């Protein structure tokens, strides 16, 4: 292992770009922003350099042109997308609690988790506005007290790996 970040900025949830040239990550602390940098640590750029706080969990689109992330810009956690150059910022969800955002391998859909009413996993189309979405909920787990958050699609896009939340607030 080698250090790639420099200085006192703490970055977490790194996600490598599909071409392996860049990393997207979010900062820690009072002002959480989404950053990208080269995998050698150079050319660090703040993509969400504004007055909003709590931007996090960045995920690259399969074509490497966009990054989905979670933000509280509207007061609730929602999914947003931004171009890799920092332009084209747009809100994807209006779901009061949307977070995590793995893209399907073809880039057409994004799975996200919502806290309302529980951690349901929902799949939406990446290019449609919220008003045109037809939400696709994953099948419920056999135990209704357990919920699932998706984290990564399989390479064929048919399966979703993630975290199972247990009633005692632990995870598997």
Tab-separated table of C-alpha atoms in Angstrom:
chain	number	residue	atom	x	y	z
A	1	UNK	CA	0.000	0.000	0.000
A	2	UNK	CA	1.037	3.579	-0.709
A	3	UNK	CA	-0.507	6.898	0.343
A	4	UNK	CA	-2.090	8.807	-2.513
A	5	UNK	CA	-3.765	11.698	-0.703
A	6	UNK	CA	-1.743	14.590	0.648
A	7	UNK	CA	-2.237	17.139	3.403
A	8	UNK	CA	-4.882	17.105	6.106
A	9	UNK	CA	-7.968	16.564	3.940
A	10	UNK	CA	-9.570	13.264	4.901
A	11	UNK	CA	-11.260	11.436	2.021
A	12	UNK	CA	-13.511	8.415	2.323
A	13	UNK	CA	-15.613	6.052	0.193
A	14	UNK	CA	-13.194	6.141	-2.768
A	15	UNK	CA	-14.551	4.847	-6.058
A	16	UNK	CA	-12.191	4.337	-9.032
A	17	UNK	CA	-13.288	5.538	-12.464
A	18	UNK	CA	-13.967	2.792	-15.036
A	19	UNK	CA	-10.691	3.571	-16.829
A	20	UNK	CA	-8.756	3.407	-13.535
A	21	UNK	CA	-7.273	6.886	-14.022
A	22	UNK	CA	-9.294	8.797	-11.389
A	23	UNK	CA	-10.787	8.343	-7.956
A	24	UNK	CA	-13.975	9.957	-6.711
A	25	UNK	CA	-14.218	10.345	-2.934
A	26	UNK	CA	-15.953	12.503	-0.372
A	27	UNK	CA	-14.365	14.600	2.325
A	28	UNK	CA	-14.966	14.196	6.030
A	29	UNK	CA	-15.671	16.953	8.518
A	30	UNK	CA	-18.178	19.781	8.714
A	31	UNK	CA	-18.186	20.521	4.980
A	32	UNK	CA	-18.488	17.235	3.068
A	33	UNK	CA	-17.882	17.579	-0.659
A	34	UNK	CA	-17.277	15.230	-3.588
A	35	UNK	CA	-13.738	15.287	-4.967
A	36	UNK	CA	-11.955	13.645	-7.860
A	37	UNK	CA	-8.224	13.147	-8.271
A	38	UNK	CA	-5.772	11.115	-10.271
A	39	UNK	CA	-4.910	7.744	-8.760
A	40	UNK	CA	-1.431	9.067	-7.923
A	41	UNK	CA	-3.044	11.763	-5.729
A	42	UNK	CA	-2.439	14.654	-8.117
A	43	UNK	CA	-4.994	17.075	-9.591
A	44	UNK	CA	-7.391	17.031	-6.632
A	45	UNK	CA	-10.610	18.901	-7.560
A	46	UNK	CA	-13.669	19.706	-5.462
A	47	UNK	CA	-16.665	18.956	-7.726
A	48	UNK	CA	-19.264	20.242	-5.258
A	49	UNK	CA	-17.470	23.391	-4.158
A	50	UNK	CA	-20.481	25.289	-2.861
A	51	UNK	CA	-22.162	26.149	0.440
A	52	UNK	CA	-24.043	22.864	0.737
A	53	UNK	CA	-22.900	20.275	3.244
A	54	UNK	CA	-23.150	16.523	3.433
A	55	UNK	CA	-22.301	15.398	-0.090
A	56	UNK	CA	-21.115	11.810	-0.021
A	57	UNK	CA	-20.908	8.261	-1.335
A	58	UNK	CA	-19.817	9.099	-4.908
A	59	UNK	CA	-20.189	6.403	-7.576
A	60	UNK	CA	-18.914	6.595	-11.159
A	61	UNK	CA	-21.188	5.877	-14.106
A	62	UNK	CA	-19.954	2.934	-16.233
A	63	UNK	CA	-18.906	5.301	-19.052
A	64	UNK	CA	-16.912	7.472	-16.619
A	65	UNK	CA	-18.725	10.669	-17.619
A	66	UNK	CA	-20.848	11.203	-14.500
A	67	UNK	CA	-20.776	10.634	-10.765
A	68	UNK	CA	-23.872	9.889	-8.695
A	69	UNK	CA	-23.737	10.952	-5.062
A	70	UNK	CA	-25.900	11.588	-2.022
A	71	UNK	CA	-26.572	15.114	-0.766
A	72	UNK	CA	-28.761	16.968	1.720
A	73	UNK	CA	-29.108	20.020	-0.557
A	74	UNK	CA	-32.898	19.881	-0.229
A	75	UNK	CA	-32.893	19.054	3.487
A	76	UNK	CA	-33.314	15.300	2.960
A	77	UNK	CA	-30.749	12.859	1.637
A	78	UNK	CA	-31.339	12.532	-2.110
A	79	UNK	CA	-29.388	11.269	-5.098
A	80	UNK	CA	-27.724	13.752	-7.417
A	81	UNK	CA	-25.579	13.398	-10.540
A	82	UNK	CA	-22.731	15.637	-11.639
A	83	UNK	CA	-20.505	15.492	-14.717
A	84	UNK	CA	-16.858	14.656	-14.120
A	85	UNK	CA	-15.939	18.257	-15.014
A	86	UNK	CA	-18.254	19.626	-12.278
A	87	UNK	CA	-21.041	20.737	-14.637
A	88	UNK	CA	-24.539	19.394	-15.195
A	89	UNK	CA	-25.559	19.007	-11.552
A	90	UNK	CA	-29.066	17.533	-11.309
A	91	UNK	CA	-31.254	15.931	-8.683
A	92	UNK	CA	-32.355	12.347	-9.380
A	93	UNK	CA	-34.643	11.467	-6.465
A	94	UNK	CA	-37.301	13.077	-4.291
A	95	UNK	CA	-37.600	10.227	-1.841
A	96	UNK	CA	-36.650	11.594	1.602
A	97	UNK	CA	-33.647	9.512	2.377
A	98	UNK	CA	-32.049	8.292	-0.853
A	99	UNK	CA	-28.464	7.170	-0.430
A	100	UNK	CA	-25.855	4.869	-1.973
A	101	UNK	CA	-26.079	4.726	-5.719
A	102	UNK	CA	-24.568	1.857	-7.673
A	103	UNK	CA	-25.061	2.118	-11.443
A	104	UNK	CA	-26.075	-0.914	-13.460
A	105	UNK	CA	-23.296	-2.101	-15.808
A	106	UNK	CA	-25.085	-0.618	-18.844
A	107	UNK	CA	-25.521	2.753	-17.080
A	108	UNK	CA	-29.285	2.818	-17.658
A	109	UNK	CA	-30.380	2.323	-14.060
A	110	UNK	CA	-29.222	3.177	-10.562
A	111	UNK	CA	-30.137	1.313	-7.392
A	112	UNK	CA	-30.524	3.393	-4.271
A	113	UNK	CA	-31.617	2.854	-0.718
A	114	UNK	CA	-34.118	4.951	1.142
A	115	UNK	CA	-34.712	5.344	4.863
A	116	UNK	CA	-38.440	5.972	4.404
A	117	UNK	CA	-40.307	3.936	5.500
A	118	UNK	CA	-37.302	1.607	5.958
A	119	UNK	CA	-34.129	0.807	4.052
A	120	UNK	CA	-35.859	-0.328	0.880
A	121	UNK	CA	-33.756	-0.783	-2.233
A	122	UNK	CA	-35.220	0.922	-5.303
A	123	UNK	CA	-34.081	0.937	-8.935
A	124	UNK	CA	-34.631	4.020	-11.105
A	125	UNK	CA	-33.695	5.047	-14.630
A	126	UNK	CA	-30.620	7.277	-14.621
A	127	UNK	CA	-31.729	9.596	-17.426
A	128	UNK	CA	-35.342	10.314	-16.403
A	129	UNK	CA	-36.611	13.112	-14.173
A	130	UNK	CA	-38.304	12.048	-10.930
A	131	UNK	CA	-41.777	12.833	-12.286
A	132	UNK	CA	-41.294	10.205	-15.039
A	133	UNK	CA	-39.814	7.455	-12.869
A	134	UNK	CA	-41.496	4.092	-12.421
A	135	UNK	CA	-39.888	2.898	-9.210
A	136	UNK	CA	-38.847	-0.734	-9.158
A	137	UNK	CA	-38.564	-2.090	-5.610
A	138	UNK	CA	-36.536	-5.194	-4.937
A	139	UNK	CA	-38.486	-8.130	-3.562
A	140	UNK	CA	-38.922	-8.007	0.184
A	141	UNK	CA	-36.758	-10.247	2.298
A	142	UNK	CA	-38.542	-13.155	3.966
A	143	UNK	CA	-38.197	-11.450	7.367
A	144	UNK	CA	-40.064	-8.107	7.251
A	145	UNK	CA	-37.949	-6.740	10.119
A	146	UNK	CA	-34.796	-7.001	7.964
A	147	UNK	CA	-33.954	-4.552	5.177
A	148	UNK	CA	-31.439	-4.486	2.321
A	149	UNK	CA	-29.230	-1.729	0.894
A	150	UNK	CA	-27.713	-2.350	-2.535
A	151	UNK	CA	-24.023	-1.605	-2.996
A	152	UNK	CA	-22.886	-3.165	-6.305
A	153	UNK	CA	-24.413	-4.803	-9.373
A	154	UNK	CA	-23.049	-8.047	-10.780
A	155	UNK	CA	-21.264	-7.707	-14.134
A	156	UNK	CA	-24.335	-8.975	-15.981
A	157	UNK	CA	-26.637	-6.556	-14.096
A	158	UNK	CA	-28.919	-9.335	-12.856
A	159	UNK	CA	-27.884	-9.353	-9.190
A	160	UNK	CA	-27.216	-6.756	-6.543
A	161	UNK	CA	-24.809	-7.239	-3.640
A	162	UNK	CA	-25.371	-5.200	-0.531
A	163	UNK	CA	-25.899	-4.949	3.206
A	164	UNK	CA	-28.603	-6.632	5.215
A	165	UNK	CA	-29.813	-4.531	8.174
A	166	UNK	CA	-31.027	-6.561	11.141
A	167	UNK	CA	-33.692	-5.438	13.659
A	168	UNK	CA	-31.056	-4.828	16.353
A	169	UNK	CA	-29.422	-2.260	14.008
A	170	UNK	CA	-26.477	-4.503	13.203
A	171	UNK	CA	-25.504	-5.321	9.627
A	172	UNK	CA	-24.412	-8.355	7.603
